[in-house]
mmCIF file of N, CA and C in Angstrom:
data_model
loop_
_atom_site.group_PDB
_atom_site.id
_atom_site.type_symbol
_atom_site.label_atom_id
_atom_site.label_comp_id
_atom_site.label_asym_id
_atom_site.label_seq_id
_atom_site.Cartn_x
_atom_site.Cartn_y
_atom_site.Cartn_z
ATOM 1 N N MET A 1 2.289 -45.248 7.714
ATOM 2 C CA MET A 1 3.118 -44.857 6.586
ATOM 3 C C MET A 1 2.563 -43.594 5.935
ATOM 4 N N ALA A 2 1.302 -43.447 5.760
ATOM 5 C CA ALA A 2 0.710 -42.319 5.078
ATOM 6 C C ALA A 2 0.881 -41.029 5.907
ATOM 7 N N MET A 3 0.811 -41.182 7.237
ATOM 8 C CA MET A 3 0.980 -40.039 8.127
ATOM 9 C C MET A 3 2.367 -39.459 8.053
ATOM 10 N N TYR A 4 3.379 -40.339 7.991
ATOM 11 C CA TYR A 4 4.716 -39.895 7.822
ATOM 12 C C TYR A 4 4.904 -39.134 6.497
ATOM 13 N N GLU A 5 4.362 -39.582 5.436
ATOM 14 C CA GLU A 5 4.438 -38.867 4.214
ATOM 15 C C GLU A 5 3.850 -37.445 4.251
ATOM 16 N N VAL A 6 2.711 -37.375 4.938
ATOM 17 C CA VAL A 6 2.067 -36.093 5.012
ATOM 18 C C VAL A 6 2.922 -35.079 5.838
ATOM 19 N N ILE A 7 3.469 -35.578 6.945
ATOM 20 C CA ILE A 7 4.384 -34.752 7.688
ATOM 21 C C ILE A 7 5.569 -34.329 6.893
ATOM 22 N N GLN A 8 6.144 -35.187 6.073
ATOM 23 C CA GLN A 8 7.290 -34.843 5.205
ATOM 24 C C GLN A 8 6.796 -33.687 4.236
ATOM 25 N N VAL A 9 5.715 -33.928 3.615
ATOM 26 C CA VAL A 9 5.251 -32.920 2.642
ATOM 27 C C VAL A 9 4.963 -31.542 3.306
ATOM 28 N N VAL A 10 4.425 -31.503 4.450
ATOM 29 C CA VAL A 10 4.135 -30.292 5.217
ATOM 30 C C VAL A 10 5.504 -29.718 5.589
ATOM 31 N N GLY A 11 6.436 -30.471 6.019
ATOM 32 C CA GLY A 11 7.813 -29.945 6.320
ATOM 33 C C GLY A 11 8.437 -29.344 5.245
ATOM 34 N N ILE A 12 8.426 -30.010 4.104
ATOM 35 C CA ILE A 12 9.033 -29.530 2.853
ATOM 36 C C ILE A 12 8.366 -28.148 2.469
ATOM 37 N N VAL A 13 7.093 -28.112 2.489
ATOM 38 C CA VAL A 13 6.368 -26.873 2.135
ATOM 39 C C VAL A 13 6.787 -25.703 3.139
ATOM 40 N N LEU A 14 6.851 -25.966 4.415
ATOM 41 C CA LEU A 14 7.215 -24.946 5.320
ATOM 42 C C LEU A 14 8.665 -24.441 5.210
ATOM 43 N N ILE A 15 9.601 -25.423 4.896
ATOM 44 C CA ILE A 15 11.007 -25.090 4.614
ATOM 45 C C ILE A 15 11.100 -24.174 3.366
ATOM 46 N N THR A 16 10.378 -24.631 2.278
ATOM 47 C CA THR A 16 10.417 -23.822 1.116
ATOM 48 C C THR A 16 9.850 -22.422 1.336
ATOM 49 N N MET A 17 8.812 -22.249 2.089
ATOM 50 C CA MET A 17 8.209 -20.920 2.346
ATOM 51 C C MET A 17 9.238 -20.095 3.135
ATOM 52 N N GLY A 18 9.932 -20.712 4.069
ATOM 53 C CA GLY A 18 10.936 -19.969 4.854
ATOM 54 C C GLY A 18 12.037 -19.505 4.057
ATOM 55 N N LEU A 19 12.519 -20.353 3.130
ATOM 56 C CA LEU A 19 13.660 -20.001 2.191
ATOM 57 C C LEU A 19 13.189 -18.858 1.302
ATOM 58 N N ILE A 20 12.011 -18.869 0.802
ATOM 59 C CA ILE A 20 11.522 -17.827 -0.074
ATOM 60 C C ILE A 20 11.439 -16.494 0.699
ATOM 61 N N GLU A 21 10.975 -16.569 1.896
ATOM 62 C CA GLU A 21 10.851 -15.308 2.736
ATOM 63 C C GLU A 21 12.304 -14.826 2.998
ATOM 64 N N MET A 22 13.255 -15.671 3.289
ATOM 65 C CA MET A 22 14.601 -15.238 3.540
ATOM 66 C C MET A 22 15.232 -14.615 2.301
ATOM 67 N N ILE A 23 14.941 -15.196 1.130
ATOM 68 C CA ILE A 23 15.458 -14.647 -0.123
ATOM 69 C C ILE A 23 14.898 -13.219 -0.292
ATOM 70 N N ARG A 24 13.540 -13.041 -0.069
ATOM 71 C CA ARG A 24 12.868 -11.774 -0.163
ATOM 72 C C ARG A 24 13.457 -10.754 0.704
ATOM 73 N N LEU A 25 13.702 -11.114 1.962
ATOM 74 C CA LEU A 25 14.256 -10.168 2.905
ATOM 75 C C LEU A 25 15.716 -9.715 2.485
ATOM 76 N N LEU A 26 16.470 -10.693 2.125
ATOM 77 C CA LEU A 26 17.832 -10.370 1.639
ATOM 78 C C LEU A 26 17.917 -9.512 0.448
ATOM 79 N N THR A 27 16.953 -9.748 -0.519
ATOM 80 C CA THR A 27 16.782 -8.932 -1.699
ATOM 81 C C THR A 27 16.392 -7.455 -1.280
ATOM 82 N N LEU A 28 15.457 -7.306 -0.437
ATOM 83 C CA LEU A 28 15.079 -6.008 0.101
ATOM 84 C C LEU A 28 16.215 -5.237 0.689
ATOM 85 N N PHE A 29 17.099 -6.027 1.464
ATOM 86 C CA PHE A 29 18.108 -5.372 2.157
ATOM 87 C C PHE A 29 19.131 -4.841 1.261
ATOM 88 N N PHE A 30 19.402 -5.607 0.097
ATOM 89 C CA PHE A 30 20.525 -5.134 -0.789
ATOM 90 C C PHE A 30 19.997 -4.227 -1.810
ATOM 91 N N VAL A 31 18.733 -4.268 -2.137
ATOM 92 C CA VAL A 31 18.171 -3.336 -3.247
ATOM 93 C C VAL A 31 17.633 -2.043 -2.736
ATOM 94 N N LYS A 32 17.354 -1.991 -1.442
ATOM 95 C CA LYS A 32 16.703 -0.860 -0.812
ATOM 96 C C LYS A 32 17.558 0.356 -1.009
ATOM 97 N N PRO A 33 17.021 1.572 -1.474
ATOM 98 C CA PRO A 33 17.770 2.717 -1.633
ATOM 99 C C PRO A 33 18.466 3.239 -0.306
ATOM 100 N N LYS A 34 19.618 3.862 -0.469
ATOM 101 C CA LYS A 34 20.276 4.372 0.694
ATOM 102 C C LYS A 34 19.571 5.456 1.448
ATOM 103 N N GLU A 35 18.886 6.384 0.709
ATOM 104 C CA GLU A 35 18.111 7.381 1.344
ATOM 105 C C GLU A 35 16.591 7.101 1.137
ATOM 106 N N LYS A 36 15.889 7.593 2.111
ATOM 107 C CA LYS A 36 14.458 7.356 2.005
ATOM 108 C C LYS A 36 13.852 8.263 0.868
ATOM 109 N N GLN A 37 12.819 7.752 0.285
ATOM 110 C CA GLN A 37 12.184 8.538 -0.833
ATOM 111 C C GLN A 37 10.660 8.783 -0.579
ATOM 112 N N GLY A 38 10.111 9.638 -1.314
ATOM 113 C CA GLY A 38 8.690 9.884 -1.228
ATOM 114 C C GLY A 38 8.001 8.979 -2.216
ATOM 115 N N TRP A 39 6.851 8.424 -1.751
ATOM 116 C CA TRP A 39 6.021 7.541 -2.636
ATOM 117 C C TRP A 39 4.609 7.870 -2.585
ATOM 118 N N ILE A 40 3.938 7.744 -3.727
ATOM 119 C CA ILE A 40 2.542 7.944 -3.753
ATOM 120 C C ILE A 40 1.951 6.752 -4.342
ATOM 121 N N LEU A 41 0.909 6.277 -3.740
ATOM 122 C CA LEU A 41 0.140 5.067 -4.123
ATOM 123 C C LEU A 41 -1.211 5.569 -4.479
ATOM 124 N N ALA A 42 -1.624 5.556 -5.761
ATOM 125 C CA ALA A 42 -2.864 6.100 -6.243
ATOM 126 C C ALA A 42 -3.821 4.969 -6.544
ATOM 127 N N ILE A 43 -5.031 5.196 -6.089
ATOM 128 C CA ILE A 43 -6.110 4.206 -6.384
ATOM 129 C C ILE A 43 -7.154 4.958 -7.159
ATOM 130 N N PRO A 44 -7.120 4.788 -8.513
ATOM 131 C CA PRO A 44 -8.225 5.512 -9.320
ATOM 132 C C PRO A 44 -9.567 4.826 -9.192
ATOM 133 N N VAL A 45 -10.608 5.554 -8.968
ATOM 134 C CA VAL A 45 -11.974 4.967 -8.815
ATOM 135 C C VAL A 45 -12.954 5.666 -9.659
ATOM 136 N N LYS A 46 -13.721 4.937 -10.383
ATOM 137 C CA LYS A 46 -14.783 5.501 -11.256
ATOM 138 C C LYS A 46 -16.034 4.661 -11.042
ATOM 139 N N GLY A 47 -17.153 5.288 -10.874
ATOM 140 C CA GLY A 47 -18.433 4.599 -10.671
ATOM 141 C C GLY A 47 -18.589 4.128 -9.227
ATOM 142 N N HIS A 48 -19.184 2.877 -9.183
ATOM 143 C CA HIS A 48 -19.372 2.260 -7.839
ATOM 144 C C HIS A 48 -18.301 1.189 -7.618
ATOM 145 N N ARG A 49 -17.760 1.167 -6.412
ATOM 146 C CA ARG A 49 -16.728 0.188 -6.073
ATOM 147 C C ARG A 49 -17.070 -0.345 -4.683
ATOM 148 N N GLU A 50 -17.545 -1.549 -4.590
ATOM 149 C CA GLU A 50 -17.893 -2.133 -3.315
ATOM 150 C C GLU A 50 -16.728 -2.435 -2.389
ATOM 151 N N ASN A 51 -15.583 -2.828 -2.983
ATOM 152 C CA ASN A 51 -14.462 -3.212 -2.200
ATOM 153 C C ASN A 51 -13.460 -2.077 -1.914
ATOM 154 N N LEU A 52 -13.847 -0.836 -2.054
ATOM 155 C CA LEU A 52 -12.975 0.284 -1.921
ATOM 156 C C LEU A 52 -12.346 0.357 -0.531
ATOM 157 N N GLU A 53 -13.201 0.121 0.516
ATOM 158 C CA GLU A 53 -12.703 0.167 1.871
ATOM 159 C C GLU A 53 -11.565 -0.862 2.105
ATOM 160 N N TYR A 54 -11.730 -1.997 1.526
ATOM 161 C CA TYR A 54 -10.689 -3.049 1.622
ATOM 162 C C TYR A 54 -9.399 -2.626 0.904
ATOM 163 N N GLN A 55 -9.502 -2.014 -0.277
ATOM 164 C CA GLN A 55 -8.384 -1.549 -1.025
ATOM 165 C C GLN A 55 -7.628 -0.499 -0.211
ATOM 166 N N ILE A 56 -8.348 0.433 0.423
ATOM 167 C CA ILE A 56 -7.736 1.575 1.105
ATOM 168 C C ILE A 56 -7.016 0.957 2.375
ATOM 169 N N ARG A 57 -7.722 0.082 3.036
ATOM 170 C CA ARG A 57 -7.103 -0.545 4.229
ATOM 171 C C ARG A 57 -5.833 -1.345 3.920
ATOM 172 N N SER A 58 -5.945 -2.062 2.816
ATOM 173 C CA SER A 58 -4.634 -2.772 2.396
ATOM 174 C C SER A 58 -3.516 -1.854 2.104
ATOM 175 N N ALA A 59 -3.848 -0.815 1.340
ATOM 176 C CA ALA A 59 -2.778 0.123 1.032
ATOM 177 C C ALA A 59 -2.269 0.828 2.181
ATOM 178 N N ALA A 60 -3.108 1.119 3.223
ATOM 179 C CA ALA A 60 -2.667 1.699 4.398
ATOM 180 C C ALA A 60 -1.805 0.722 5.261
ATOM 181 N N SER A 61 -2.101 -0.502 5.245
ATOM 182 C CA SER A 61 -1.235 -1.478 5.887
ATOM 183 C C SER A 61 0.060 -1.616 5.275
ATOM 184 N N HIS A 62 0.184 -1.358 3.911
ATOM 185 C CA HIS A 62 1.521 -1.458 3.296
ATOM 186 C C HIS A 62 2.301 -0.210 3.634
ATOM 187 N N ILE A 63 1.676 0.849 4.063
ATOM 188 C CA ILE A 63 2.340 2.097 4.487
ATOM 189 C C ILE A 63 3.037 1.794 5.813
ATOM 190 N N LYS A 64 2.363 1.106 6.638
ATOM 191 C CA LYS A 64 2.964 0.810 8.058
ATOM 192 C C LYS A 64 4.117 -0.141 7.923
ATOM 193 N N LYS A 65 4.034 -1.103 6.908
ATOM 194 C CA LYS A 65 5.133 -2.141 6.713
ATOM 195 C C LYS A 65 6.308 -1.472 6.046
ATOM 196 N N ALA A 66 6.063 -0.593 5.141
ATOM 197 C CA ALA A 66 7.136 0.009 4.340
ATOM 198 C C ALA A 66 8.038 0.889 5.111
ATOM 199 N N ASP A 67 9.285 0.875 4.772
ATOM 200 C CA ASP A 67 10.291 1.723 5.362
ATOM 201 C C ASP A 67 10.845 2.640 4.347
ATOM 202 N N HIS A 68 10.014 3.268 3.567
ATOM 203 C CA HIS A 68 10.367 4.020 2.344
ATOM 204 C C HIS A 68 10.468 5.468 2.570
ATOM 205 N N GLY A 69 10.124 5.996 3.635
ATOM 206 C CA GLY A 69 10.081 7.368 3.979
ATOM 207 C C GLY A 69 8.688 7.874 3.867
ATOM 208 N N VAL A 70 8.381 8.982 3.262
ATOM 209 C CA VAL A 70 7.121 9.565 3.196
ATOM 210 C C VAL A 70 6.263 8.782 2.183
ATOM 211 N N VAL A 71 5.179 8.182 2.597
ATOM 212 C CA VAL A 71 4.272 7.440 1.672
ATOM 213 C C VAL A 71 2.858 7.946 1.873
ATOM 214 N N SER A 72 2.199 8.200 0.785
ATOM 215 C CA SER A 72 0.797 8.710 0.854
ATOM 216 C C SER A 72 -0.103 7.827 -0.090
ATOM 217 N N VAL A 73 -1.270 7.423 0.365
ATOM 218 C CA VAL A 73 -2.206 6.802 -0.398
ATOM 219 C C VAL A 73 -3.283 7.787 -0.899
ATOM 220 N N VAL A 74 -3.492 7.887 -2.142
ATOM 221 C CA VAL A 74 -4.457 8.838 -2.719
ATOM 222 C C VAL A 74 -5.583 8.083 -3.443
ATOM 223 N N VAL A 75 -6.739 8.251 -3.083
ATOM 224 C CA VAL A 75 -7.929 7.720 -3.758
ATOM 225 C C VAL A 75 -8.288 8.781 -4.781
ATOM 226 N N VAL A 76 -8.178 8.572 -6.028
ATOM 227 C CA VAL A 76 -8.409 9.574 -7.103
ATOM 228 C C VAL A 76 -9.840 9.340 -7.604
ATOM 229 N N ASP A 77 -10.650 10.369 -7.387
ATOM 230 C CA ASP A 77 -12.067 10.379 -7.710
ATOM 231 C C ASP A 77 -12.168 10.705 -9.228
ATOM 232 N N CYS A 78 -12.407 9.619 -10.033
ATOM 233 C CA CYS A 78 -12.561 9.745 -11.485
ATOM 234 C C CYS A 78 -14.020 9.712 -11.882
ATOM 235 N N GLY A 79 -14.877 10.036 -10.910
ATOM 236 C CA GLY A 79 -16.333 9.986 -11.201
ATOM 237 C C GLY A 79 -17.004 8.916 -10.298
ATOM 238 N N MET A 80 -16.716 8.921 -9.009
ATOM 239 C CA MET A 80 -17.363 8.023 -8.056
ATOM 240 C C MET A 80 -18.732 8.330 -7.780
ATOM 241 N N ASP A 81 -19.606 7.371 -7.529
ATOM 242 C CA ASP A 81 -20.974 7.673 -7.116
ATOM 243 C C ASP A 81 -20.965 8.107 -5.689
ATOM 244 N N LEU A 82 -22.117 8.547 -5.167
ATOM 245 C CA LEU A 82 -22.181 9.111 -3.788
ATOM 246 C C LEU A 82 -21.864 8.081 -2.736
ATOM 247 N N GLU A 83 -22.321 6.925 -2.925
ATOM 248 C CA GLU A 83 -22.032 5.935 -1.847
ATOM 249 C C GLU A 83 -20.544 5.619 -1.810
ATOM 250 N N THR A 84 -19.894 5.463 -2.951
ATOM 251 C CA THR A 84 -18.499 5.188 -2.998
ATOM 252 C C THR A 84 -17.662 6.386 -2.367
ATOM 253 N N GLN A 85 -18.112 7.637 -2.682
ATOM 254 C CA GLN A 85 -17.395 8.824 -2.075
ATOM 255 C C GLN A 85 -17.525 8.770 -0.567
ATOM 256 N N GLU A 86 -18.739 8.376 -0.036
ATOM 257 C CA GLU A 86 -18.865 8.231 1.450
ATOM 258 C C GLU A 86 -17.963 7.193 1.985
ATOM 259 N N ILE A 87 -17.902 6.046 1.341
ATOM 260 C CA ILE A 87 -16.916 5.020 1.790
ATOM 261 C C ILE A 87 -15.559 5.512 1.815
ATOM 262 N N SER A 88 -15.121 6.243 0.739
ATOM 263 C CA SER A 88 -13.734 6.727 0.624
ATOM 264 C C SER A 88 -13.465 7.698 1.717
ATOM 265 N N SER A 89 -14.349 8.689 1.916
ATOM 266 C CA SER A 89 -14.068 9.684 2.914
ATOM 267 C C SER A 89 -14.029 9.115 4.311
ATOM 268 N N ARG A 90 -14.952 8.250 4.642
ATOM 269 C CA ARG A 90 -14.989 7.577 5.921
ATOM 270 C C ARG A 90 -13.643 6.827 6.225
ATOM 271 N N THR A 91 -13.288 6.039 5.242
ATOM 272 C CA THR A 91 -12.163 5.198 5.442
ATOM 273 C C THR A 91 -10.864 6.020 5.478
ATOM 274 N N CYS A 92 -10.778 7.070 4.655
ATOM 275 C CA CYS A 92 -9.613 7.834 4.632
ATOM 276 C C CYS A 92 -9.420 8.667 5.950
ATOM 277 N N GLU A 93 -10.455 8.984 6.598
ATOM 278 C CA GLU A 93 -10.415 9.675 7.896
ATOM 279 C C GLU A 93 -9.765 8.781 8.984
ATOM 280 N N ARG A 94 -9.968 7.521 8.847
ATOM 281 C CA ARG A 94 -9.534 6.608 9.884
ATOM 282 C C ARG A 94 -8.033 6.201 9.736
ATOM 283 N N PHE A 95 -7.485 6.344 8.523
ATOM 284 C CA PHE A 95 -6.143 5.875 8.336
ATOM 285 C C PHE A 95 -5.184 7.059 7.972
ATOM 286 N N LYS A 96 -4.180 7.144 8.729
ATOM 287 C CA LYS A 96 -3.106 8.233 8.487
ATOM 288 C C LYS A 96 -2.484 8.058 7.119
ATOM 289 N N GLY A 97 -2.226 9.137 6.420
ATOM 290 C CA GLY A 97 -1.598 9.050 5.097
ATOM 291 C C GLY A 97 -2.423 8.665 3.957
ATOM 292 N N THR A 98 -3.752 8.777 4.161
ATOM 293 C CA THR A 98 -4.680 8.486 3.067
ATOM 294 C C THR A 98 -5.681 9.635 2.827
ATOM 295 N N GLN A 99 -5.970 9.891 1.667
ATOM 296 C CA GLN A 99 -6.927 10.890 1.412
ATOM 297 C C GLN A 99 -7.505 10.784 0.038
ATOM 298 N N THR A 100 -8.691 11.453 -0.247
ATOM 299 C CA THR A 100 -9.361 11.376 -1.570
ATOM 300 C C THR A 100 -9.102 12.723 -2.252
ATOM 301 N N VAL A 101 -8.799 12.627 -3.482
ATOM 302 C CA VAL A 101 -8.455 13.855 -4.342
ATOM 303 C C VAL A 101 -9.296 13.708 -5.657
ATOM 304 N N LYS A 102 -9.955 14.762 -6.045
ATOM 305 C CA LYS A 102 -10.574 14.761 -7.400
ATOM 306 C C LYS A 102 -9.562 14.749 -8.469
ATOM 307 N N LEU A 103 -9.929 14.119 -9.567
ATOM 308 C CA LEU A 103 -8.976 14.014 -10.692
ATOM 309 C C LEU A 103 -8.480 15.309 -11.144
ATOM 310 N N GLU A 104 -9.338 16.390 -11.142
ATOM 311 C CA GLU A 104 -8.915 17.639 -11.642
ATOM 312 C C GLU A 104 -7.910 18.226 -10.666
ATOM 313 N N GLY A 105 -7.900 17.920 -9.406
ATOM 314 C CA GLY A 105 -6.910 18.479 -8.447
ATOM 315 C C GLY A 105 -5.753 17.592 -8.217
ATOM 316 N N LEU A 106 -5.624 16.463 -8.910
ATOM 317 C CA LEU A 106 -4.499 15.591 -8.665
ATOM 318 C C LEU A 106 -3.112 16.204 -9.009
ATOM 319 N N ASN A 107 -3.070 16.951 -10.048
ATOM 320 C CA ASN A 107 -1.800 17.550 -10.441
ATOM 321 C C ASN A 107 -1.295 18.509 -9.342
ATOM 322 N N GLN A 108 -2.146 19.323 -8.818
ATOM 323 C CA GLN A 108 -1.766 20.229 -7.722
ATOM 324 C C GLN A 108 -1.329 19.552 -6.514
ATOM 325 N N TRP A 109 -2.117 18.433 -6.224
ATOM 326 C CA TRP A 109 -1.835 17.656 -5.009
ATOM 327 C C TRP A 109 -0.394 17.057 -5.121
ATOM 328 N N VAL A 110 -0.044 16.549 -6.279
ATOM 329 C CA VAL A 110 1.316 15.966 -6.450
ATOM 330 C C VAL A 110 2.319 17.006 -6.367
ATOM 331 N N LYS A 111 2.052 18.187 -6.815
ATOM 332 C CA LYS A 111 3.052 19.312 -6.663
ATOM 333 C C LYS A 111 3.264 19.619 -5.154
ATOM 334 N N ASP A 112 2.094 19.667 -4.450
ATOM 335 C CA ASP A 112 2.177 20.015 -3.054
ATOM 336 C C ASP A 112 2.882 18.852 -2.265
ATOM 337 N N PHE A 113 2.650 17.626 -2.683
ATOM 338 C CA PHE A 113 3.332 16.482 -2.010
ATOM 339 C C PHE A 113 4.843 16.564 -2.258
ATOM 340 N N ALA A 114 5.213 16.944 -3.484
ATOM 341 C CA ALA A 114 6.671 17.042 -3.837
ATOM 342 C C ALA A 114 7.287 18.266 -2.981
ATOM 343 N N THR A 115 6.630 19.322 -2.937
ATOM 344 C CA THR A 115 7.176 20.372 -2.080
ATOM 345 C C THR A 115 7.286 19.974 -0.673
ATOM 346 N N PHE A 116 6.290 19.386 -0.122
ATOM 347 C CA PHE A 116 6.282 18.927 1.295
ATOM 348 C C PHE A 116 7.408 17.983 1.514
ATOM 349 N N TYR A 117 7.658 16.932 0.576
ATOM 350 C CA TYR A 117 8.621 15.939 0.730
ATOM 351 C C TYR A 117 10.004 16.572 0.698
ATOM 352 N N ARG A 118 10.165 17.564 -0.257
ATOM 353 C CA ARG A 118 11.524 18.166 -0.440
ATOM 354 C C ARG A 118 11.980 18.913 0.922
ATOM 355 N N PHE A 119 10.978 19.503 1.575
ATOM 356 C CA PHE A 119 11.351 20.281 2.712
ATOM 357 C C PHE A 119 11.380 19.447 4.030
ATOM 358 N N THR A 120 10.887 18.219 3.989
ATOM 359 C CA THR A 120 11.025 17.375 5.094
ATOM 360 C C THR A 120 12.188 16.493 5.126
ATOM 361 N N ASN A 121 12.867 16.446 4.040
ATOM 362 C CA ASN A 121 14.122 15.593 3.937
ATOM 363 C C ASN A 121 15.406 16.431 3.809
#
């Protein structure tokens, strides 16, 4: 009797998860803009950050999944230490669409991104 109840609970959980995923996909289908847009995902970093590689990898994986047009991940250096800078530069070299920008140069980088996006669409 207990095994049957466990199977029922697992089944209900899986059905619920499937329904939630279906609602999410339908929402994305109806809400998605008609034309592709340019997106910037900024990761501000100050001091030492042990999990920076994980954050950049996660953001890069979202770029692959997203169908939003031009997407760029920018690690904004707000005063990183040397070890964190090394992690950032090594990780950004491995993933397309990611790069590190100093806080002082962020404004110019955004202008360049907007100009690039305007001429590619």
